[in-house]
Coordinates of C-alpha atoms in Angstrom, one line a residue:
X24 CA 123.7 92.8 85.7
X25 CA 123.4 96.6 85.8
X26 CA 121.2 97.8 88.7
X27 CA 118.6 100.5 88.7
X28 CA 121.0 103.4 89.3
X29 CA 123.2 102.4 86.4
X30 CA 120.3 102.0 84.0
X31 CA 118.9 105.3 85.1
X32 CA 122.2 107.0 84.4
X33 CA 122.4 105.3 81.0
X34 CA 118.9 106.4 80.1
X35 CA 119.9 110.0 80.8
X36 CA 122.9 109.7 78.5
X37 CA 120.9 108.1 75.7
X38 CA 118.2 110.7 76.1
X39 CA 120.7 113.5 75.8
X40 CA 122.3 111.9 72.7
X41 CA 119.1 111.1 70.8
X42 CA 116.1 113.1 72.1
X43 CA 114.5 115.7 69.9
X44 CA 116.5 114.7 66.8
X45 CA 115.4 112.7 63.8
X46 CA 117.1 109.5 63.1
X47 CA 119.5 109.5 60.2
X48 CA 120.4 105.9 60.6
X49 CA 118.4 102.9 61.8
X50 CA 119.7 99.3 61.8
X51 CA 118.0 96.7 64.1
X52 CA 119.9 93.4 63.8
X53 CA 117.6 90.9 65.3
X54 CA 115.5 88.7 63.0
X55 CA 112.0 90.0 64.0
X56 CA 113.1 93.6 63.4
X57 CA 115.4 93.1 60.4
X58 CA 113.1 94.9 58.0
X59 CA 112.2 97.8 60.3
X60 CA 113.4 101.2 59.2
X61 CA 113.0 104.1 61.7
X62 CA 115.0 106.6 59.6
X63 CA 113.4 110.1 59.6
X64 CA 111.4 109.6 62.9
X65 CA 112.3 111.8 65.8
X66 CA 113.3 110.2 69.1
X67 CA 111.0 111.6 71.7
X68 CA 112.9 110.4 74.8
X69 CA 114.6 107.5 76.6
X70 CA 112.9 106.4 79.8
X71 CA 114.2 103.9 82.4
X72 CA 111.8 101.6 84.1
X73 CA 113.6 99.6 86.8
X74 CA 116.3 97.8 84.7
X75 CA 114.4 98.3 81.4
X76 CA 115.0 101.0 78.8
X77 CA 112.2 102.5 76.8
X78 CA 113.2 104.5 73.7
X79 CA 110.1 106.4 72.6
X80 CA 110.0 107.3 68.9
X81 CA 107.7 109.5 66.8
X82 CA 104.7 107.6 65.5
X83 CA 103.7 106.0 68.8
X84 CA 106.6 103.5 68.8
X85 CA 108.8 102.3 71.7
X86 CA 112.1 100.3 71.3
X87 CA 112.3 98.2 74.4
X88 CA 115.7 96.9 75.6
X89 CA 117.1 95.1 78.6
X90 CA 120.9 94.7 79.2
X91 CA 120.7 91.6 81.6
X92 CA 124.2 90.3 82.1
X93 CA 126.2 91.2 79.0
X94 CA 124.3 93.9 77.0
X95 CA 125.5 97.4 76.6
X96 CA 124.6 100.7 74.8
X97 CA 127.5 102.8 73.7
X98 CA 127.4 106.4 72.5
X99 CA 129.7 107.7 69.8
X100 CA 130.3 110.9 67.9
X101 CA 130.1 110.7 64.1
X102 CA 133.9 110.5 63.7
X103 CA 134.6 108.3 66.7
X104 CA 135.8 104.7 66.5
X105 CA 133.3 102.1 67.9
X106 CA 134.8 100.1 70.7
X107 CA 132.0 98.1 72.2
X108 CA 132.9 94.8 70.7
X109 CA 133.1 93.0 67.3
X110 CA 130.5 93.8 64.6
X111 CA 128.7 90.5 65.0
X112 CA 127.7 91.4 68.5
X113 CA 125.9 94.6 67.4
X114 CA 122.1 94.3 67.8
X115 CA 121.1 97.9 67.1
X116 CA 122.3 101.1 65.6
X117 CA 120.5 104.4 66.0
X118 CA 122.1 107.5 64.6
X119 CA 121.4 111.3 64.4
X120 CA 123.5 114.0 63.0
X121 CA 125.2 114.5 66.4
X122 CA 125.6 111.0 67.8
X123 CA 125.4 107.3 67.0
X124 CA 124.2 104.8 69.7
X125 CA 125.2 101.2 69.3
X126 CA 123.6 98.3 71.2
X127 CA 125.9 95.4 71.8
X128 CA 124.9 91.9 72.9
X129 CA 121.4 93.0 73.8
X130 CA 119.4 89.9 74.9
X131 CA 116.1 91.8 74.7
X132 CA 115.3 94.1 71.8
X133 CA 111.7 94.6 70.6
X134 CA 109.6 97.3 69.0
X135 CA 106.1 97.8 70.3
X136 CA 103.4 100.5 70.4
X137 CA 104.1 103.0 73.1
X138 CA 100.5 102.4 74.3
X139 CA 101.5 98.8 74.9
X140 CA 104.5 99.4 77.1
X141 CA 102.7 97.8 80.1
X142 CA 103.0 94.5 78.3
X143 CA 106.8 94.5 79.0
X144 CA 107.0 96.6 82.2
X145 CA 103.6 96.4 83.7
X146 CA 104.5 93.6 86.0
X147 CA 107.2 95.6 87.8
X148 CA 106.8 97.0 91.3
X149 CA 107.2 100.7 92.1
X150 CA 110.4 102.1 90.5
X151 CA 112.9 103.3 93.2
X152 CA 114.0 106.0 90.8
X153 CA 110.8 106.6 88.9
X154 CA 107.9 109.0 89.0
X155 CA 105.7 106.2 90.1
X156 CA 107.6 105.5 93.3
X157 CA 105.1 104.5 96.0
X158 CA 106.7 103.4 99.3
X159 CA 103.5 102.0 100.7
X160 CA 102.9 99.8 97.7
X161 CA 106.5 98.7 97.6
X162 CA 106.3 97.6 101.3
X163 CA 103.0 95.8 100.7
X164 CA 104.7 93.8 97.8
X165 CA 107.9 93.1 99.7
X166 CA 105.9 91.5 102.6
X167 CA 103.3 89.8 100.4
X168 CA 105.0 86.4 100.9
X169 CA 106.1 86.6 104.5
X170 CA 108.0 83.4 104.5
X171 CA 110.1 84.3 101.5
X172 CA 113.8 85.0 102.2
X173 CA 114.5 88.7 102.5
X174 CA 117.3 88.6 99.9
X175 CA 115.0 87.0 97.3
X176 CA 112.2 89.4 98.0
X177 CA 114.4 92.4 97.6
X178 CA 115.8 91.1 94.3
X179 CA 112.3 90.4 92.9
X180 CA 111.5 93.3 90.4
X181 CA 107.8 92.7 90.9
X182 CA 108.3 94.1 94.5
X183 CA 110.7 96.9 94.0
X184 CA 112.1 97.8 90.6
X185 CA 115.8 98.6 90.5
X186 CA 117.5 96.5 93.2
X187 CA 120.1 94.2 91.9
X188 CA 122.4 91.8 93.7
X189 CA 124.9 94.4 95.0
X190 CA 122.1 96.4 96.6
X191 CA 120.5 93.3 97.9
X192 CA 123.6 92.3 99.8
X193 CA 124.4 95.8 101.0
X194 CA 120.8 96.5 102.1
X195 CA 120.7 93.3 104.2
X196 CA 123.9 94.2 105.9
X197 CA 122.8 97.8 106.7
X198 CA 119.5 96.3 108.1
X199 CA 121.6 93.9 110.2
X200 CA 119.4 91.1 108.7
X201 CA 120.4 87.8 107.2
X202 CA 119.5 87.5 103.5
X203 CA 117.8 84.3 104.5
X204 CA 115.6 85.9 107.2
X205 CA 111.9 85.5 106.2
X206 CA 110.8 88.9 104.9
X207 CA 107.8 88.9 107.3
X208 CA 110.2 88.6 110.3
X209 CA 112.2 91.8 109.4
X210 CA 112.0 94.3 112.2
X211 CA 110.9 97.8 111.0
X212 CA 110.4 96.8 107.4
X213 CA 109.6 100.4 106.5
X214 CA 113.3 101.1 107.0
X215 CA 114.2 98.7 104.2
X216 CA 112.1 100.6 101.8
X217 CA 113.4 104.0 102.9
X218 CA 117.0 102.9 102.8
X219 CA 116.7 101.3 99.4
X220 CA 115.4 104.5 98.0
X221 CA 118.1 106.5 99.7
X222 CA 120.9 104.4 98.4
X223 CA 119.8 104.4 94.8
X224 CA 119.1 108.1 94.8
X225 CA 122.6 108.8 96.3
X226 CA 124.3 106.7 93.6
X227 CA 122.4 107.5 90.5
X228 CA 124.8 110.3 89.5
X229 CA 128.0 108.3 90.5
X230 CA 130.0 106.2 88.1
X231 CA 131.2 104.1 91.1
X232 CA 128.6 102.9 93.6
X233 CA 129.2 103.7 97.3
X234 CA 127.2 102.3 100.2
X235 CA 129.7 103.1 103.0
X236 CA 130.7 106.5 104.5
X237 CA 134.0 106.2 102.7
X238 CA 134.6 107.2 99.0
X239 CA 137.9 105.3 98.9
X240 CA 138.1 102.9 96.0
X241 CA 138.9 100.0 98.3
X242 CA 136.2 100.8 100.9
X243 CA 133.1 101.6 98.8
X244 CA 131.0 98.5 99.7
X245 CA 130.3 96.8 103.0
X246 CA 130.1 93.1 102.0
X247 CA 129.5 92.6 98.3
X248 CA 132.4 90.8 96.6
X249 CA 134.3 90.6 99.9
X250 CA 134.1 86.9 100.7
X251 CA 136.8 85.8 103.1
X252 CA 137.7 89.4 104.0
X253 CA 137.0 91.0 107.5
X254 CA 133.8 92.8 108.1
X255 CA 134.3 96.5 108.1
X256 CA 132.1 96.8 111.2
X257 CA 133.2 93.9 113.4
X258 CA 136.1 92.1 111.7
X259 CA 134.3 88.8 111.3
X260 CA 135.1 87.0 108.0
X261 CA 132.5 87.7 105.3
X262 CA 130.7 84.6 103.9
X263 CA 129.2 83.9 100.5
X264 CA 126.7 81.4 99.1
X265 CA 124.3 81.1 96.2
X266 CA 120.7 82.3 97.0
X267 CA 117.6 81.8 94.9
X268 CA 116.1 79.1 92.8
X269 CA 118.0 77.8 89.8
X270 CA 118.8 79.2 87.3
X271 CA 118.3 82.5 89.0
X272 CA 120.6 82.0 91.9
X273 CA 122.9 84.9 92.8
X274 CA 126.1 84.9 94.9
X275 CA 125.1 86.5 98.2
X276 CA 127.6 88.0 100.7
X277 CA 126.9 88.6 104.4
X278 CA 128.6 89.0 107.8
X279 CA 127.5 86.1 110.1
X280 CA 128.0 88.3 113.2
X281 CA 126.3 91.5 112.1
X282 CA 123.6 89.5 110.3
X283 CA 122.6 86.6 112.6
X284 CA 121.2 83.5 111.0
X285 CA 117.4 82.9 111.1
X286 CA 116.3 80.0 113.3
X287 CA 116.5 77.5 110.5
X288 CA 119.9 77.6 108.9
X289 CA 120.0 78.0 105.1
X290 CA 122.0 75.6 102.8
X291 CA 124.8 78.0 102.3
X292 CA 125.4 78.9 106.0
X293 CA 128.8 77.2 106.1
X294 CA 130.1 78.7 102.8
X295 CA 133.7 80.0 102.8

């Protein structure tokens, strides 16, 4: 699932392709929007909110989309061949004289009044890359359930909007904290908020995410996706296990030496 920095970057590209231009083509291929025609309306802007995309359109309308695991927005020039997937996977087409944007496999696509955007994003916590960023409120939310495992609390978009599974794992490593440590037991929790903001800001313009001091392709991340490989800091074998309630569990990676186990071992503590 794309994380907040990826969605932020996509929103900028969509904004540049569509904003301030009237739509010359509008085709929304989901049942509830099949009769909607936005042709002639000007796109006012595309705004990211955590992992959500809000395309604001003249007339007080917002097209809300979310990529989740498989969705994608592709941008094409008028004479360019579409390469995002077969036609039956297309859920939306928005075109101007300059560009056509095509939404493939979008699991969430709905049209609502711009004044009603809070209905779909109002539950989110402070956006790490948004104008509403509020570190004090983010910290309050992160610690609101002290017994909750840190990894789950970081991943909950109601606490901080924009952290995905990659950042969850990398943040826990940089904090030297087990993903299963109760959030309320985290030493210096303010550092978690500051570091999360720093990482997403540093990566929002990069096509390849980097959390280590090295920009080498094979050394960009500390632990994510590296189960069985040696820790870059201490050489201990990286472990992995599912974390979170079904069906929302995510594969979590950590170094058992750099990130000591909490007093009560978690079910995945012996994972390879």
